[in-house]
Coordinates of C-alpha atoms in Angstrom, one line a residue:
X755 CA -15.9 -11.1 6.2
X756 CA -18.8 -13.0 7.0
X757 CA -21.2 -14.3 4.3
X758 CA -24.4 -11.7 5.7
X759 CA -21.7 -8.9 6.0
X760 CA -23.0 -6.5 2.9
X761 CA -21.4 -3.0 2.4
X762 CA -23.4 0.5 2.0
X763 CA -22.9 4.0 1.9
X764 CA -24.6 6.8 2.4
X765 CA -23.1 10.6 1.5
X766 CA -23.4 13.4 4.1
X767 CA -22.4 16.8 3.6
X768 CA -21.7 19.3 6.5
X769 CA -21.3 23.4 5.2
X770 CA -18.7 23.5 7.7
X771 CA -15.9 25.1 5.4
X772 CA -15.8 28.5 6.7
X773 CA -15.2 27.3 10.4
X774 CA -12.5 25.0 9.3
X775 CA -11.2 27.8 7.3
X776 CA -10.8 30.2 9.9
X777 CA -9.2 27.9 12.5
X778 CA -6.4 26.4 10.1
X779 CA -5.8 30.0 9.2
X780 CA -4.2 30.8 12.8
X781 CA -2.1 27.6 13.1
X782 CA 1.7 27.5 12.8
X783 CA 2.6 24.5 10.3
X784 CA 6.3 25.0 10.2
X785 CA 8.7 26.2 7.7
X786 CA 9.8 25.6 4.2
X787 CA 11.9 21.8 3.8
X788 CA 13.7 20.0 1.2
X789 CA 12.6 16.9 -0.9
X790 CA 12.1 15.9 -4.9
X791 CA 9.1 15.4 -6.6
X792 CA 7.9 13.2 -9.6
X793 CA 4.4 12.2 -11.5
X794 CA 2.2 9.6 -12.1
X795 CA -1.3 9.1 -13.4
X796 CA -1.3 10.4 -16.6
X797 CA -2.1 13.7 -18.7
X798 CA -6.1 13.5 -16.8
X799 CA -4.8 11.9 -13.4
X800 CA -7.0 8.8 -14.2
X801 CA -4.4 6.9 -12.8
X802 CA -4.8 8.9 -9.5
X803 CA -7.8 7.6 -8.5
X804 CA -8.5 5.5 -5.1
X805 CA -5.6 5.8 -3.5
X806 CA -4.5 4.3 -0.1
X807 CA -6.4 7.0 1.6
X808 CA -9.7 5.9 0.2
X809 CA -11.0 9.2 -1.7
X810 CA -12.3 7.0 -4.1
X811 CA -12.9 9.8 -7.3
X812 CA -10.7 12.8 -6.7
X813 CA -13.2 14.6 -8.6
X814 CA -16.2 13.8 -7.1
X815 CA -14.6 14.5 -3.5
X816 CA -13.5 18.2 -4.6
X817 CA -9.8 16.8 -4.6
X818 CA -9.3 17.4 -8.6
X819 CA -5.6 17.1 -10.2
X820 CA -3.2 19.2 -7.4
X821 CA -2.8 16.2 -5.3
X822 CA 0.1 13.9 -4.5
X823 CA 0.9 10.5 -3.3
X824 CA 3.7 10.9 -0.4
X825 CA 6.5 9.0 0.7
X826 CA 6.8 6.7 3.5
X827 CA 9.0 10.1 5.5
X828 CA 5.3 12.1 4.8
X829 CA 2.5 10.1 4.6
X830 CA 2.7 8.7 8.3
X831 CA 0.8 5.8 7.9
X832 CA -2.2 7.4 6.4
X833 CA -2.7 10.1 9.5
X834 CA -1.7 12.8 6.8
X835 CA -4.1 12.1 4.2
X836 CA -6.2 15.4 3.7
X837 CA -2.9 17.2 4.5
X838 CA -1.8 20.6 2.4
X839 CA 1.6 21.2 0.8
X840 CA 2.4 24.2 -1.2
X841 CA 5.6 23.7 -3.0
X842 CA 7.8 25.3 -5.7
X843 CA 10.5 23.3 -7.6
X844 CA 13.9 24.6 -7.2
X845 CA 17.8 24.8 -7.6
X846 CA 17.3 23.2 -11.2
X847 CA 17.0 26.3 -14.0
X848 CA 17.1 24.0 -16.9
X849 CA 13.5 22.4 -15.5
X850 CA 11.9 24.5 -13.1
X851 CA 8.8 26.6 -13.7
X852 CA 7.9 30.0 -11.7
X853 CA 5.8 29.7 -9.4
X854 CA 4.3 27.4 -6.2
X855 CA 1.6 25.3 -6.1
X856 CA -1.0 23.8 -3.6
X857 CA -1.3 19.9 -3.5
X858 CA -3.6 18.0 -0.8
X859 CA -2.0 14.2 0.0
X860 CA -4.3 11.8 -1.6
X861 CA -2.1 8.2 -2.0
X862 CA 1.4 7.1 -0.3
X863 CA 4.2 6.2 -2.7
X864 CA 5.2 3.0 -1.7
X865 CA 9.0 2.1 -1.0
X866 CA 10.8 0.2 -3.7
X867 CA 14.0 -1.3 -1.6
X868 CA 15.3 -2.9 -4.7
X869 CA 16.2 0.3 -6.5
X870 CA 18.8 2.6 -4.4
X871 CA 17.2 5.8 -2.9
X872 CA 19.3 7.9 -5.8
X873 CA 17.8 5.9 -8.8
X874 CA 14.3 5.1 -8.8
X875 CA 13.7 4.2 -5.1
X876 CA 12.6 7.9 -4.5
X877 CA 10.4 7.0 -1.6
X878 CA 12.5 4.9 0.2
X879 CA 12.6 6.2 3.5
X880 CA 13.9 8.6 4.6
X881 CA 13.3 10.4 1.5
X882 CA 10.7 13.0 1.6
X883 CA 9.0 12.8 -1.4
X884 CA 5.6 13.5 -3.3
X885 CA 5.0 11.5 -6.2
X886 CA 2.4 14.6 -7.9
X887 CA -0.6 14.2 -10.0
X888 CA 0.8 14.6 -13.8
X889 CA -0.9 17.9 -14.4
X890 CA -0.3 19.4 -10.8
X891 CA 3.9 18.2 -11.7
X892 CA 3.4 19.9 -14.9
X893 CA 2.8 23.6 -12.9
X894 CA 6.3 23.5 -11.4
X895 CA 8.4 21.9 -13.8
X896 CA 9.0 20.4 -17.3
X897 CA 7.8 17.1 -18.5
X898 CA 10.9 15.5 -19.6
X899 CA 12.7 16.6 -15.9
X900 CA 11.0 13.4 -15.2
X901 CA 11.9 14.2 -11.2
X902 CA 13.0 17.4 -9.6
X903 CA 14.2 19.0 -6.6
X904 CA 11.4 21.4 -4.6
X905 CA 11.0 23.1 -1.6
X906 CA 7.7 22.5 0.6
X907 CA 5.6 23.6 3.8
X908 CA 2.9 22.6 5.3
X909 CA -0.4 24.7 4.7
X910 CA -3.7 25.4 5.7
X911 CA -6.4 23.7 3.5
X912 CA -9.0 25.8 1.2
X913 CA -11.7 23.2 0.2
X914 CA -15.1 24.4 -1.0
X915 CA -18.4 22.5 -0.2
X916 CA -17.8 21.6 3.3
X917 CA -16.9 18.3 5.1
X918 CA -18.0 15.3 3.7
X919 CA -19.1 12.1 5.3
X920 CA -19.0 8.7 3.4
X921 CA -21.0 5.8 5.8
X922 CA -19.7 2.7 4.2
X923 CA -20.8 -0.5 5.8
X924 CA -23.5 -1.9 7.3
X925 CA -25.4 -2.3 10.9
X926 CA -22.7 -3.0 13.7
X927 CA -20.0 -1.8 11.3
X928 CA -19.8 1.8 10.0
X929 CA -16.8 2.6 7.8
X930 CA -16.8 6.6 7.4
X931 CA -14.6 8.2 4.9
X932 CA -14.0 12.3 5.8
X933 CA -13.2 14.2 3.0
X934 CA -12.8 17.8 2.1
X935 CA -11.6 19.1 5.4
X936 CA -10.2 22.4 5.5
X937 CA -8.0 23.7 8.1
X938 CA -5.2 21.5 8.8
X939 CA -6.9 19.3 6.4
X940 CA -5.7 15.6 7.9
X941 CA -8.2 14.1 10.7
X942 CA -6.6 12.4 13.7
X943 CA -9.1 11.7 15.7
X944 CA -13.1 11.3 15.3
X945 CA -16.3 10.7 17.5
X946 CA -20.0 9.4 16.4
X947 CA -22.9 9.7 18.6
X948 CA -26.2 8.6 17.9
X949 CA -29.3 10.4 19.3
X950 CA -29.6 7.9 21.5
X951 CA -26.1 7.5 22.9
X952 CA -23.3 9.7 24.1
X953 CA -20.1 10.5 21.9
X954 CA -18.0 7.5 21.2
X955 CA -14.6 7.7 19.8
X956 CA -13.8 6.0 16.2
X957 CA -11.1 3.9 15.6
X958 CA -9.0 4.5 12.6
X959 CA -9.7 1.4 10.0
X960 CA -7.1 2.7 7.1
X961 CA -6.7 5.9 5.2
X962 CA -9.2 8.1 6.5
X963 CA -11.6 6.0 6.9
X964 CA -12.8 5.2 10.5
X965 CA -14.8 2.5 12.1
X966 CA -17.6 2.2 15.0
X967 CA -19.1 -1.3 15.4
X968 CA -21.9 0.4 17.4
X969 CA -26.0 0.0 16.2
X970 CA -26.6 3.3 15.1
X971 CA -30.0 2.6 12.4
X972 CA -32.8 5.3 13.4
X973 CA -30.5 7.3 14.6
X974 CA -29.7 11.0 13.9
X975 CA -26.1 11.5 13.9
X976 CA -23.4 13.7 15.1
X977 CA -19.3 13.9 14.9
X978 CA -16.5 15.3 16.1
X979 CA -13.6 15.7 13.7
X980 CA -9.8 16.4 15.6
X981 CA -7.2 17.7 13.1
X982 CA -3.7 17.4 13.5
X983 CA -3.8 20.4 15.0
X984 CA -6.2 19.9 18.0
X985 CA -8.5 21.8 16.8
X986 CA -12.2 19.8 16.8
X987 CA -15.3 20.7 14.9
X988 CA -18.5 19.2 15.8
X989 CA -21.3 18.6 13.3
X990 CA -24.7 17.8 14.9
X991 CA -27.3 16.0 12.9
X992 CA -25.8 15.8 10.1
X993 CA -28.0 12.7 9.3
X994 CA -31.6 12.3 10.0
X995 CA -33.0 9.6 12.1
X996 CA -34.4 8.4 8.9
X997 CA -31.1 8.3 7.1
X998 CA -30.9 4.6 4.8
X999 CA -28.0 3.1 3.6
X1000 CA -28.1 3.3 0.1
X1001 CA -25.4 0.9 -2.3
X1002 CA -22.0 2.3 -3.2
X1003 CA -23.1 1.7 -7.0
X1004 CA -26.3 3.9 -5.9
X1005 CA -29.4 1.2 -7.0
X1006 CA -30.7 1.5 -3.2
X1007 CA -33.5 -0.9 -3.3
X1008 CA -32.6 -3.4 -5.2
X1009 CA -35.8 -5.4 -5.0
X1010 CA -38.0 -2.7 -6.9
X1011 CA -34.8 -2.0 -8.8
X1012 CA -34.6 -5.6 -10.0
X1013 CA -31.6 -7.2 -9.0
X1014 CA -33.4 -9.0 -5.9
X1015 CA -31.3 -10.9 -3.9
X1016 CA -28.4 -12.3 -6.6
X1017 CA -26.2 -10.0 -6.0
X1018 CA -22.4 -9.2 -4.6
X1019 CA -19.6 -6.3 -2.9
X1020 CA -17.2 -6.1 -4.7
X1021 CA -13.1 -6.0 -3.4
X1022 CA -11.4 -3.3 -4.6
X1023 CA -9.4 -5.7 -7.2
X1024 CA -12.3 -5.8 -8.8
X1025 CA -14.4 -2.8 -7.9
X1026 CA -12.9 -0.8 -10.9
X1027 CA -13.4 2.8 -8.7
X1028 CA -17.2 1.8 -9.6
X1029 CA -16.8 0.6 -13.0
X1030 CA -17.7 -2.5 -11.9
X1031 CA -21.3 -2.0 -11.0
X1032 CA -24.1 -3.6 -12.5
X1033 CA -21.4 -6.3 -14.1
X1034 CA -22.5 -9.9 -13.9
X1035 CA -20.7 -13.0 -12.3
X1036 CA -21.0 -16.6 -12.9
X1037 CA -19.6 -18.0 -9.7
X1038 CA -19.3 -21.8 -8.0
X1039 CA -17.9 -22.9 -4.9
X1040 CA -14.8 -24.6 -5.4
X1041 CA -12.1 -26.9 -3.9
X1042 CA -14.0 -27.2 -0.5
X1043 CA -16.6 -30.4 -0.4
X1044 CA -17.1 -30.0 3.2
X1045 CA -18.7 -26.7 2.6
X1046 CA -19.6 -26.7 -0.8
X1047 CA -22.7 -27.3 -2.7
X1048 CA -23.1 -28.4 -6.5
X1049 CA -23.8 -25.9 -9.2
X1050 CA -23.4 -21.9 -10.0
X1051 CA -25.2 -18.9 -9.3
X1052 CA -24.9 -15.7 -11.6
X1053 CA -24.9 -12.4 -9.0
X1054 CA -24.8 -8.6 -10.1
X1055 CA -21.6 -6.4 -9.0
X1056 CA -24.2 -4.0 -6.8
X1057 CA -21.8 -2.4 -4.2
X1058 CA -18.0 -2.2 -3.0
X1059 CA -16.2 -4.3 -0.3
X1060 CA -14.2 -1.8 1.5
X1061 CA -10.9 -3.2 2.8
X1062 CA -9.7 -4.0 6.2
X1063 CA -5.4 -3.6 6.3
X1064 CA -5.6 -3.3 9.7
X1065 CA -6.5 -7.1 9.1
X1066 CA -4.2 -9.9 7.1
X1067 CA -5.4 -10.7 3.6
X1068 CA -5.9 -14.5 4.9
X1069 CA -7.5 -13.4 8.3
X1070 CA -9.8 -11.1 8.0
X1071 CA -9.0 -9.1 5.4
X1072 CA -11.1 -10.7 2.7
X1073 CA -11.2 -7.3 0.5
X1074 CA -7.9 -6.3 0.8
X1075 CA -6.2 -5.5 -2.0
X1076 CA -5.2 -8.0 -4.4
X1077 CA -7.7 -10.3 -3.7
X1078 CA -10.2 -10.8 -5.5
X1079 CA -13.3 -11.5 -3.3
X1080 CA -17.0 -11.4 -3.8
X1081 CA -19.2 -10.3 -0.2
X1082 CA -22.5 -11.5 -1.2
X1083 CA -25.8 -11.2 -0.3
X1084 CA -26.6 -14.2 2.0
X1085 CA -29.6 -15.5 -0.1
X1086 CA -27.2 -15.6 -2.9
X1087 CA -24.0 -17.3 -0.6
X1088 CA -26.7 -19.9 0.7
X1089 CA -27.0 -21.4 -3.0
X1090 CA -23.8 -22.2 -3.4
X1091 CA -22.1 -22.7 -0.1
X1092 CA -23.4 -24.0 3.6
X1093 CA -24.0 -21.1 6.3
X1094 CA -21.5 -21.9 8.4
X1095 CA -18.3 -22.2 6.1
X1096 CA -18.5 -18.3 6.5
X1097 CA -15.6 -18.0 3.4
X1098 CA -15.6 -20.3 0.5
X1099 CA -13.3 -20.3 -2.5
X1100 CA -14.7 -19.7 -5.4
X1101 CA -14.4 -20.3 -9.5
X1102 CA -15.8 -17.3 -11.4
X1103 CA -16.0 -16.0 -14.7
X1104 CA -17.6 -12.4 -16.2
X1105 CA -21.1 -13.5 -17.6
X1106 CA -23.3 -11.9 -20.2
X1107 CA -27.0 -12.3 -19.6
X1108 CA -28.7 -13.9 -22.9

């Protein structure tokens, strides 16, 4: 990403709900299917949180504790994220719980090829599996079953507050995250337009977050969300022509706010979910004397570097995790690095202001 490139967002909300709900309520998502189930994230879900479908704060979004990550088999390379499941655990007496439960797909379980798909490589493909938030696990089945046998179907979404649009980014690149879909729940498809152009399809980026390089500042703002079941809702205006990026930490202006210029995104490695903001930096340029210039610069953790997987981590990709990558602001880059090295590696440490 380029030195200039800073990321924003800015948090729309469309009371769309009760159309969603209505049209996912006359679609045919298939019968019940076989798979197992296990838990991760601890007695709260805090270990839940982000997620390879960029929710961010399950909480916050409306998402709570009945999620699950899914398996390779389910999660369809992030095009079910959003998706419904209601499930019940069966064919095991000695662990099972009465009952079914609703979880929405929030995270994919990765593979793990060096355990066999019977002991601990559950989401190997072609196992369909849903690694559940602890306490959503803990409605079906006993703790120490530690994994389980269920029975699943897809099902329509019931999500209160309406769709919810996330502008991450900045001018020429707007990241939107959709959450809170009802309906079929998992978005395959997405147009912007401004009020001054026509509709322009998205492309997706990663999760459900999707991308349009076009200059939409001033503009009032419009989308069209496809679910996986053809079924499209448009949302007109849902942003004012004088919408404003704001900062993912929420300081806005950070001139009358005082942080000024010094200041960095964050990559997720070192984002924290947010934790990170407001946390100070003491940063050189390093290994590069082409490109480098002598001394440090201490910069404020003011906003979040999305990532880019459809990029490589050396190419692109800057923010991806692991990395660890500070997006600065470009008065700040300019103190420590020349213009055109666009990337620089850097030496930092965490610094406490006197």
């Amino acid at each position: 990403m380029a030195p200039h490139a800073s990321s924003f967002a800015l948090v729309i909300i469309m009371f769309l709900f009760i159309e969603m709900h209505l049209q996912g309520a006359t679609a045919d998502y298939g019968g019940w299917q076989g798979g197992h189930a296990t838990f991760y994230g601890g007695g709260d879900a805090s270990g839940t949180m982000g997620g390879a479908c960029g929710y961010g704060n399950l909480y916050s979004q409306g998402y709570g504790t009945n999620t699950a990550a899914l398996s390779t088999a389910l999660f369809n390379n992030g095009l079910s994220c959003g998706a419904c499941y209601e499930m019940r655990c069966a064919h095991d007496p000695r662990w099972c719980k009465p009952g079914t439960i609703v979880v929405t797909a929030t995270n994919f379980c990765p593979p793990n090829f060096a355990l066999s798909n019977n002991n601990g490589g559950w989401c190997n493909p072609p196992l369909q599996h849903f690694d559940m938030a602890e306490p959503a696990f803990l409605q079906i089945a006993q703790y120490r079953a530690g994994i389980v046998p269920v029975v699943f179907r897809r099902v329509p979404c019931v999500k209160k507050g309406g769709i919810r649009f996330t502008i991450n980014g900045h001018s020429y690149f707007n990241l939107v995250l959709i959450t809170n879909v009802a309906g079929a729940g998992d978005v395959h498809a997405v147009s912007i337009k401004g009020s001054k152009t026509g509709w322009q399809p998205m492309s997706r980026n990663w999760g459900q977050n999707w991308q349009s390089n076009s200059y939409l500042n001033g503009q009032s703002l419009s989308f069209q969300v496809t679910a996986s079941d053809g079924r499209t809702v448009t949302s007109y205006n849902v942003a004012p022509a004088n919408w404003q990026f704001g900062g993912a930490c929420g300081y806005e202006n950070l001139f009358s706010q005082g942080y000024g210029t010094n200041t960095a995104a964050l990559s997720t490695a070192l984002f924290n979910n947010g934790l990170s903001c407001g946390a100070c930096y003491e940063m050189r340029c390093a290994h590069d004397p082409r490109w480098c210039k002598p001394g440090t610069i201490v910069v404020t953790a003011t906003d979040f570097c999305p990532p880019k997987f459809a990029l490589s981590n050396n190419n692109g990709g800057w923010c991806n995790p692991p990395l660890q990558h500070f997006d600065m602001a470009e008065p700040a880059f300019l103190q420590i690095a020349q213009y055109r090295a666009g990337i620089v590696p850097v030496a930092f440490r965490r610094y406490v202001k006197p």
